[in-house]
Structures are given as structure tokens and as C-alpha cells.
Amino acid sequence: QVQLVESGGGSVESGGSLRLSCVVSGYTYETYCMAWFRQAPGKEREGVAAIDNDDSKNVADSVKGRFTVSQDKAKNTLYLEMTGLKPEDTAMYYCAVDYTGNYYASAGGTIKPANFGNWGQGTQVTVSS
């Protein structure tokens, strides 16, 4: 069983920065894709960024140039560095991992929630204007 625990959320003003972390524990595999998603009230869950075990990355157009995804394999930790935050970035942010090959960041395209079977509980990000 895989456990994912996010942290680092909070409240910031527009233009501010936050770094989210996601620690993965339990039974893991060497080949994977990890991703960040977000969900605002009344909206569908949206893929934000993804990274493969080989550090291939895919970032959604809506956050490209502002958000950076990275990982520390030694710490089994996924990061999302968010800069230039806007009120529309306000959402619950979730990390997820897929070990089944449903999706790889190297393939590009839309990062879809349905391709990921392991999820964290989320961390809230609120950006005020």
C-alpha cells in the first residue's frame, strides 16, 4: 500500500510563492509517474504538473512558467514550486502517483486524474488579491 502526504499549503497574497511537498511511503516501484492536481470548489480536478522516474516533466499551460515540478528520490518526495500566484490558483492541491503505466509525463498532453490510482489527502492553497 502506498501513502502520500502533502504539505506546504497556506494563504498568500497575489504574486506570492509557495512550495508544496508530497512524501511517498509504503510499497513503491522504480517506474512511475507522479503528478500534482488541483480542485477548486465547484470545478473538476485539474492536472497541474507531472514528473516521471527519469525526470521527464509535463506542466499544464495554465501554470507554465510559474510552477515547477521536481522530486528528491532519496527522500521519496515530490515538490511543486509555485511563483507568481494568482487568485485563480486557489484550490485544494493533491499529489498522486501511477505505477501501472497509464500515463507518463514524457508523453505530454493532458494530465488526467483517471490515470492515477494513489492519492494524498490534499493541501489547501488560498491566494488573495
Tab-separated table of N, CA and C in Angstrom:
chain	number	residue	atom	x	y	z
A	1	GLN	N	0.843	-1.195	0.000
A	1	GLN	CA	0.000	0.000	0.000
A	1	GLN	C	0.877	1.243	0.000
A	2	VAL	N	0.450	2.222	-0.773
A	2	VAL	CA	1.205	3.464	-0.926
A	2	VAL	C	0.497	4.580	-0.175
A	3	GLN	N	1.270	5.369	0.547
A	3	GLN	CA	0.721	6.538	1.233
A	3	GLN	C	1.381	7.802	0.692
A	4	LEU	N	0.583	8.829	0.497
A	4	LEU	CA	1.076	10.120	0.031
A	4	LEU	C	0.571	11.193	0.989
A	5	VAL	N	1.485	12.024	1.444
A	5	VAL	CA	1.123	13.076	2.390
A	5	VAL	C	1.650	14.407	1.881
A	6	GLU	N	0.714	15.319	1.589
A	6	GLU	CA	1.079	16.642	1.101
A	6	GLU	C	1.251	17.620	2.270
A	7	SER	N	2.056	18.630	2.029
A	7	SER	CA	2.216	19.721	2.983
A	7	SER	C	2.684	20.957	2.238
A	8	GLY	N	2.655	22.098	2.933
A	8	GLY	CA	3.181	23.322	2.353
A	8	GLY	C	2.139	24.320	1.885
A	9	GLY	N	0.879	23.930	1.941
A	9	GLY	CA	-0.156	24.869	1.531
A	9	GLY	C	-0.291	26.013	2.522
A	10	GLY	N	-1.060	27.003	2.145
A	10	GLY	CA	-1.274	28.149	3.025
A	10	GLY	C	-1.962	29.278	2.298
A	11	SER	N	-1.981	30.419	2.940
A	11	SER	CA	-2.611	31.606	2.368
A	11	SER	C	-1.538	32.625	2.028
A	12	VAL	N	-1.576	33.120	0.800
A	12	VAL	CA	-0.609	34.122	0.354
A	12	VAL	C	-1.334	35.187	-0.444
A	13	GLU	N	-0.669	36.317	-0.612
A	13	GLU	CA	-1.220	37.369	-1.450
A	13	GLU	C	-0.841	37.121	-2.909
A	14	SER	N	-1.593	37.739	-3.776
A	14	SER	CA	-1.325	37.629	-5.201
A	14	SER	C	0.127	38.024	-5.489
A	15	GLY	N	0.796	37.223	-6.304
A	15	GLY	CA	2.202	37.441	-6.620
A	15	GLY	C	3.151	36.685	-5.718
A	16	GLY	N	2.630	36.087	-4.676
A	16	GLY	CA	3.454	35.355	-3.723
A	16	GLY	C	3.870	33.984	-4.219
A	17	SER	N	4.593	33.276	-3.356
A	17	SER	CA	5.127	31.963	-3.706
A	17	SER	C	4.864	30.956	-2.590
A	18	LEU	N	4.769	29.707	-2.990
A	18	LEU	CA	4.656	28.597	-2.043
A	18	LEU	C	5.368	27.391	-2.634
A	19	ARG	N	5.842	26.513	-1.768
A	19	ARG	CA	6.383	25.239	-2.222
A	19	ARG	C	5.629	24.116	-1.528
A	20	LEU	N	4.993	23.301	-2.337
A	20	LEU	CA	4.282	22.142	-1.830
A	20	LEU	C	5.206	20.930	-1.847
A	21	SER	N	5.014	20.058	-0.853
A	21	SER	CA	5.770	18.821	-0.780
A	21	SER	C	4.809	17.648	-0.677
A	22	CYS	N	5.244	16.503	-1.172
A	22	CYS	CA	4.450	15.279	-1.083
A	22	CYS	C	5.409	14.129	-0.800
A	23	VAL	N	5.281	13.556	0.384
A	23	VAL	CA	6.133	12.438	0.767
A	23	VAL	C	5.409	11.138	0.460
A	24	VAL	N	6.096	10.255	-0.240
A	24	VAL	CA	5.537	8.963	-0.626
A	24	VAL	C	6.170	7.868	0.227
A	25	SER	N	5.350	6.993	0.776
A	25	SER	CA	5.859	5.888	1.576
A	25	SER	C	5.078	4.623	1.264
A	26	GLY	N	5.552	3.529	1.809
A	26	GLY	CA	4.888	2.262	1.554
A	26	GLY	C	5.558	1.513	0.416
A	27	TYR	N	4.816	0.628	-0.212
A	27	TYR	CA	5.369	-0.207	-1.279
A	27	TYR	C	5.384	0.576	-2.582
A	28	THR	N	6.562	0.870	-3.098
A	28	THR	CA	6.685	1.666	-4.316
A	28	THR	C	7.449	0.898	-5.380
A	29	TYR	N	7.451	1.440	-6.597
A	29	TYR	CA	8.119	0.820	-7.733
A	29	TYR	C	9.106	1.807	-8.336
A	30	GLU	N	10.045	1.302	-9.103
A	30	GLU	CA	11.067	2.159	-9.689
A	30	GLU	C	10.539	2.957	-10.865
A	31	THR	N	9.562	2.418	-11.567
A	31	THR	CA	8.996	3.106	-12.728
A	31	THR	C	7.648	3.707	-12.342
A	32	TYR	N	7.518	5.003	-12.538
A	32	TYR	CA	6.300	5.666	-12.086
A	32	TYR	C	6.133	7.016	-12.773
A	33	CYS	N	4.965	7.573	-12.573
A	33	CYS	CA	4.710	8.973	-12.880
A	33	CYS	C	4.022	9.565	-11.662
A	34	MET	N	4.538	10.685	-11.191
A	34	MET	CA	3.924	11.402	-10.089
A	34	MET	C	3.380	12.731	-10.608
A	35	ALA	N	2.315	13.189	-9.992
A	35	ALA	CA	1.672	14.390	-10.512
A	35	ALA	C	1.040	15.216	-9.404
A	36	TRP	N	0.854	16.469	-9.727
A	36	TRP	CA	0.090	17.391	-8.883
A	36	TRP	C	-1.212	17.722	-9.603
A	37	PHE	N	-2.278	17.723	-8.839
A	37	PHE	CA	-3.590	18.136	-9.323
A	37	PHE	C	-4.129	19.221	-8.396
A	38	ARG	N	-5.128	19.912	-8.872
A	38	ARG	CA	-5.812	20.871	-8.009
A	38	ARG	C	-7.300	20.865	-8.321
A	39	GLN	N	-8.062	21.218	-7.298
A	39	GLN	CA	-9.508	21.261	-7.476
A	39	GLN	C	-10.069	22.429	-6.687
A	40	ALA	N	-10.676	23.338	-7.402
A	40	ALA	CA	-11.341	24.479	-6.792
A	40	ALA	C	-12.803	24.124	-6.558
A	41	PRO	N	-13.458	24.786	-5.610
A	41	PRO	CA	-14.870	24.497	-5.331
A	41	PRO	C	-15.725	24.617	-6.592
A	42	GLY	N	-16.505	23.586	-6.852
A	42	GLY	CA	-17.410	23.603	-7.993
A	42	GLY	C	-16.770	23.308	-9.322
A	43	LYS	N	-15.478	22.992	-9.301
A	43	LYS	CA	-14.773	22.713	-10.555
A	43	LYS	C	-14.211	21.296	-10.556
A	44	GLU	N	-13.892	20.797	-11.748
A	44	GLU	CA	-13.303	19.480	-11.864
A	44	GLU	C	-11.833	19.508	-11.440
A	45	ARG	N	-11.350	18.331	-11.043
A	45	ARG	CA	-9.947	18.218	-10.689
A	45	ARG	C	-9.089	18.402	-11.940
A	46	GLU	N	-8.060	19.213	-11.821
A	46	GLU	CA	-7.233	19.601	-12.970
A	46	GLU	C	-5.792	19.170	-12.754
A	47	GLY	N	-5.196	18.555	-13.757
A	47	GLY	CA	-3.789	18.205	-13.691
A	47	GLY	C	-2.922	19.438	-13.860
A	48	VAL	N	-1.942	19.595	-12.985
A	48	VAL	CA	-1.096	20.781	-12.977
A	48	VAL	C	0.295	20.475	-13.525
A	49	ALA	N	0.893	19.403	-13.030
A	49	ALA	CA	2.255	19.060	-13.458
A	49	ALA	C	2.514	17.600	-13.146
A	50	ALA	N	3.395	17.001	-13.931
A	50	ALA	CA	3.736	15.595	-13.732
A	50	ALA	C	5.217	15.385	-13.971
A	51	ILE	N	5.747	14.338	-13.341
A	51	ILE	CA	7.163	14.015	-13.495
A	51	ILE	C	7.329	12.501	-13.430
A	52	ASP	N	8.152	11.973	-14.321
A	52	ASP	CA	8.413	10.540	-14.353
A	52	ASP	C	9.649	10.194	-13.513
A	53	ASN	N	9.897	8.917	-13.354
A	53	ASN	CA	11.054	8.473	-12.593
A	53	ASN	C	12.364	8.913	-13.246
A	54	ASP	N	12.328	9.169	-14.563
A	54	ASP	CA	13.543	9.612	-15.254
A	54	ASP	C	13.622	11.132	-15.344
A	55	ASP	N	12.757	11.834	-14.591
A	55	ASP	CA	12.723	13.299	-14.534
A	55	ASP	C	12.126	13.958	-15.771
A	56	SER	N	11.499	13.200	-16.662
A	56	SER	CA	10.707	13.826	-17.712
A	56	SER	C	9.547	14.566	-17.063
A	57	LYS	N	9.209	15.736	-17.620
A	57	LYS	CA	8.192	16.574	-16.981
A	57	LYS	C	7.144	17.033	-17.985
A	58	ASN	N	5.990	17.330	-17.465
A	58	ASN	CA	4.926	17.938	-18.238
A	58	ASN	C	4.213	18.925	-17.326
A	59	VAL	N	4.030	20.128	-17.788
A	59	VAL	CA	3.387	21.173	-16.991
A	59	VAL	C	2.221	21.737	-17.781
A	60	ALA	N	1.093	21.902	-17.115
A	60	ALA	CA	-0.103	22.422	-17.772
A	60	ALA	C	0.130	23.852	-18.254
A	61	ASP	N	-0.476	24.179	-19.380
A	61	ASP	CA	-0.310	25.516	-19.944
A	61	ASP	C	-0.754	26.611	-18.980
A	62	SER	N	-1.752	26.310	-18.160
A	62	SER	CA	-2.307	27.318	-17.257
A	62	SER	C	-1.304	27.777	-16.200
A	63	VAL	N	-0.276	26.983	-15.940
A	63	VAL	CA	0.703	27.336	-14.913
A	63	VAL	C	2.130	27.356	-15.448
A	64	LYS	N	2.294	27.098	-16.721
A	64	LYS	CA	3.635	27.030	-17.302
A	64	LYS	C	4.347	28.365	-17.134
A	65	GLY	N	5.601	28.289	-16.713
A	65	GLY	CA	6.379	29.496	-16.471
A	65	GLY	C	6.255	30.011	-15.055
A	66	ARG	N	5.275	29.500	-14.299
A	66	ARG	CA	5.088	29.932	-12.914
A	66	ARG	C	5.303	28.778	-11.925
A	67	PHE	N	4.924	27.573	-12.327
A	67	PHE	CA	5.027	26.404	-11.452
A	67	PHE	C	6.138	25.478	-11.971
A	68	THR	N	6.875	24.893	-11.035
A	68	THR	CA	7.934	23.959	-11.372
A	68	THR	C	7.769	22.684	-10.549
A	69	VAL	N	7.788	21.546	-11.227
A	69	VAL	CA	7.695	20.258	-10.545
A	69	VAL	C	9.088	19.641	-10.460
A	70	SER	N	9.365	19.020	-9.320
A	70	SER	CA	10.658	18.365	-9.129
A	70	SER	C	10.492	17.247	-8.116
A	71	GLN	N	11.549	16.469	-7.958
A	71	GLN	CA	11.499	15.377	-6.999
A	71	GLN	C	12.869	15.160	-6.371
A	72	ASP	N	12.858	14.618	-5.172
A	72	ASP	CA	14.068	14.178	-4.488
A	72	ASP	C	13.875	12.692	-4.224
A	73	LYS	N	14.511	11.872	-5.062
A	73	LYS	CA	14.292	10.437	-4.954
A	73	LYS	C	14.813	9.879	-3.641
A	74	ALA	N	15.885	10.447	-3.138
A	74	ALA	CA	16.441	9.969	-1.878
A	74	ALA	C	15.470	10.165	-0.727
A	75	LYS	N	14.634	11.186	-0.846
A	75	LYS	CA	13.662	11.483	0.204
A	75	LYS	C	12.259	11.030	-0.157
A	76	ASN	N	12.119	10.393	-1.314
A	76	ASN	CA	10.790	9.966	-1.781
A	76	ASN	C	9.792	11.117	-1.727
A	77	THR	N	10.232	12.272	-2.179
A	77	THR	CA	9.427	13.478	-2.056
A	77	THR	C	9.260	14.172	-3.391
A	78	LEU	N	8.029	14.574	-3.642
A	78	LEU	CA	7.656	15.334	-4.831
A	78	LEU	C	7.423	16.775	-4.410
A	79	TYR	N	7.846	17.706	-5.243
A	79	TYR	CA	7.682	19.131	-4.934
A	79	TYR	C	6.925	19.851	-6.039
A	80	LEU	N	6.263	20.936	-5.643
A	80	LEU	CA	5.683	21.863	-6.607
A	80	LEU	C	6.028	23.267	-6.143
A	81	GLU	N	6.928	23.900	-6.872
A	81	GLU	CA	7.316	25.272	-6.573
A	81	GLU	C	6.387	26.195	-7.336
A	82	MET	N	5.658	27.036	-6.605
A	82	MET	CA	4.669	27.907	-7.231
A	82	MET	C	5.072	29.364	-7.013
A	83	THR	N	5.227	30.090	-8.085
A	83	THR	CA	5.561	31.506	-8.015
A	83	THR	C	4.520	32.308	-8.785
A	84	GLY	N	4.517	33.618	-8.570
A	84	GLY	CA	3.555	34.456	-9.270
A	84	GLY	C	2.126	33.996	-9.072
A	85	LEU	N	1.794	33.618	-7.865
A	85	LEU	CA	0.465	33.057	-7.600
A	85	LEU	C	-0.631	34.074	-7.858
A	86	LYS	N	-1.735	33.574	-8.376
A	86	LYS	CA	-2.902	34.385	-8.715
A	86	LYS	C	-4.114	33.870	-7.941
A	87	PRO	N	-5.111	34.715	-7.751
A	87	PRO	CA	-6.320	34.252	-7.052
A	87	PRO	C	-6.940	33.006	-7.696
A	88	GLU	N	-6.826	32.881	-9.007
A	88	GLU	CA	-7.398	31.709	-9.680
A	88	GLU	C	-6.610	30.427	-9.412
A	89	ASP	N	-5.465	30.531	-8.744
A	89	ASP	CA	-4.724	29.334	-8.331
A	89	ASP	C	-5.273	28.760	-7.028
A	90	THR	N	-6.204	29.461	-6.408
A	90	THR	CA	-6.797	28.984	-5.163
A	90	THR	C	-7.508	27.660	-5.387
A	91	ALA	N	-7.113	26.644	-4.614
A	91	ALA	CA	-7.668	25.301	-4.770
A	91	ALA	C	-7.074	24.379	-3.714
A	92	MET	N	-7.652	23.191	-3.622
A	92	MET	CA	-7.019	22.114	-2.884
A	92	MET	C	-6.058	21.436	-3.849
A	93	TYR	N	-4.825	21.251	-3.410
A	93	TYR	CA	-3.808	20.637	-4.247
A	93	TYR	C	-3.525	19.222	-3.757
A	94	TYR	N	-3.531	18.282	-4.703
A	94	TYR	CA	-3.320	16.881	-4.407
A	94	TYR	C	-2.111	16.347	-5.163
A	95	CYS	N	-1.392	15.435	-4.548
A	95	CYS	CA	-0.384	14.694	-5.301
A	95	CYS	C	-0.907	13.278	-5.545
A	96	ALA	N	-0.400	12.680	-6.602
A	96	ALA	CA	-0.839	11.354	-6.994
A	96	ALA	C	0.311	10.628	-7.676
A	97	VAL	N	0.237	9.306	-7.684
A	97	VAL	CA	1.273	8.517	-8.344
A	97	VAL	C	0.628	7.346	-9.083
A	98	ASP	N	1.199	7.031	-10.244
A	98	ASP	CA	0.763	5.885	-11.029
A	98	ASP	C	1.937	4.967	-11.270
A	99	TYR	N	1.764	3.691	-10.968
A	99	TYR	CA	2.798	2.700	-11.204
A	99	TYR	C	2.436	1.726	-12.317
A	100	THR	N	1.318	1.945	-12.964
A	100	THR	CA	0.813	0.966	-13.927
A	100	THR	C	1.078	1.328	-15.377
A	101	GLY	N	1.679	2.492	-15.614
A	101	GLY	CA	1.953	2.878	-16.988
A	101	GLY	C	0.777	3.517	-17.699
A	102	ASN	N	-0.255	3.921	-16.945
A	102	ASN	CA	-1.408	4.574	-17.576
A	102	ASN	C	-1.018	5.883	-18.252
A	103	TYR	N	-0.039	6.572	-17.618
A	103	TYR	CA	0.366	7.870	-18.151
A	103	TYR	C	1.820	8.123	-17.797
A	104	TYR	N	2.528	8.742	-18.741
A	104	TYR	CA	3.881	9.212	-18.481
A	104	TYR	C	3.971	10.681	-18.891
A	105	ALA	N	4.659	11.451	-18.057
A	105	ALA	CA	4.823	12.873	-18.350
A	105	ALA	C	5.515	13.088	-19.689
A	106	SER	N	6.396	12.159	-20.058
A	106	SER	CA	7.123	12.279	-21.314
A	106	SER	C	6.194	12.264	-22.524
A	107	ALA	N	4.988	11.754	-22.341
A	107	ALA	CA	4.024	11.709	-23.443
A	107	ALA	C	3.341	13.054	-23.663
A	108	GLY	N	3.435	13.955	-22.683
A	108	GLY	CA	2.784	15.253	-22.811
A	108	GLY	C	1.274	15.130	-22.692
A	109	GLY	N	0.575	16.085	-23.236
A	109	GLY	CA	-0.872	16.038	-23.223
A	109	GLY	C	-1.468	16.392	-21.875
A	110	THR	N	-2.747	16.108	-21.755
A	110	THR	CA	-3.473	16.449	-20.535
A	110	THR	C	-3.180	15.430	-19.444
A	111	ILE	N	-2.941	15.940	-18.254
A	111	ILE	CA	-2.698	15.081	-17.092
A	111	ILE	C	-4.051	14.783	-16.475
A	112	LYS	N	-4.503	13.554	-16.621
A	112	LYS	CA	-5.867	13.207	-16.242
A	112	LYS	C	-5.930	12.461	-14.912
A	113	PRO	N	-6.831	12.855	-14.041
A	113	PRO	CA	-6.963	12.172	-12.742
A	113	PRO	C	-7.232	10.672	-12.871
A	114	ALA	N	-7.953	10.275	-13.894
A	114	ALA	CA	-8.339	8.871	-14.042
A	114	ALA	C	-7.139	7.951	-14.246
A	115	ASN	N	-6.002	8.516	-14.614
A	115	ASN	CA	-4.811	7.701	-14.857
A	115	ASN	C	-3.989	7.432	-13.597
A	116	PHE	N	-4.437	7.967	-12.476
A	116	PHE	CA	-3.669	7.851	-11.235
A	116	PHE	C	-4.502	7.158	-10.159
A	117	GLY	N	-3.915	6.152	-9.546
A	117	GLY	CA	-4.677	5.340	-8.593
A	117	GLY	C	-4.348	5.563	-7.143
A	118	ASN	N	-3.320	6.360	-6.867
A	118	ASN	CA	-2.905	6.592	-5.488
A	118	ASN	C	-2.863	8.092	-5.229
A	119	TRP	N	-3.551	8.495	-4.187
A	119	TRP	CA	-3.740	9.923	-3.927
A	119	TRP	C	-3.451	10.295	-2.480
A	120	GLY	N	-3.010	11.533	-2.297
A	120	GLY	CA	-2.913	12.097	-0.976
A	120	GLY	C	-4.217	12.777	-0.581
A	121	GLN	N	-4.231	13.330	0.635
A	121	GLN	CA	-5.443	13.965	1.158
A	121	GLN	C	-5.579	15.418	0.733
A	122	GLY	N	-4.522	16.008	0.259
A	122	GLY	CA	-4.595	17.372	-0.248
A	122	GLY	C	-4.088	18.404	0.739
A	123	THR	N	-3.694	19.549	0.186
A	123	THR	CA	-3.285	20.697	0.990
A	123	THR	C	-3.877	21.942	0.337
A	124	GLN	N	-4.443	22.816	1.150
A	124	GLN	CA	-5.172	23.980	0.633
A	124	GLN	C	-4.223	25.131	0.318
A	125	VAL	N	-4.426	25.710	-0.848
A	125	VAL	CA	-3.713	26.923	-1.255
A	125	VAL	C	-4.747	28.009	-1.502
A	126	THR	N	-4.589	29.133	-0.831
A	126	THR	CA	-5.503	30.255	-0.991
A	126	THR	C	-4.700	31.499	-1.341
A	127	VAL	N	-5.070	32.126	-2.448
A	127	VAL	CA	-4.368	33.314	-2.917
A	127	VAL	C	-5.347	34.482	-2.909
A	128	SER	N	-5.017	35.507	-2.168
A	128	SER	CA	-5.893	36.672	-2.065
A	128	SER	C	-5.394	37.790	-2.983
A	129	SER	N	-6.340	38.571	-3.453
A	129	SER	CA	-5.982	39.659	-4.391
A	129	SER	C	-5.584	40.921	-3.647
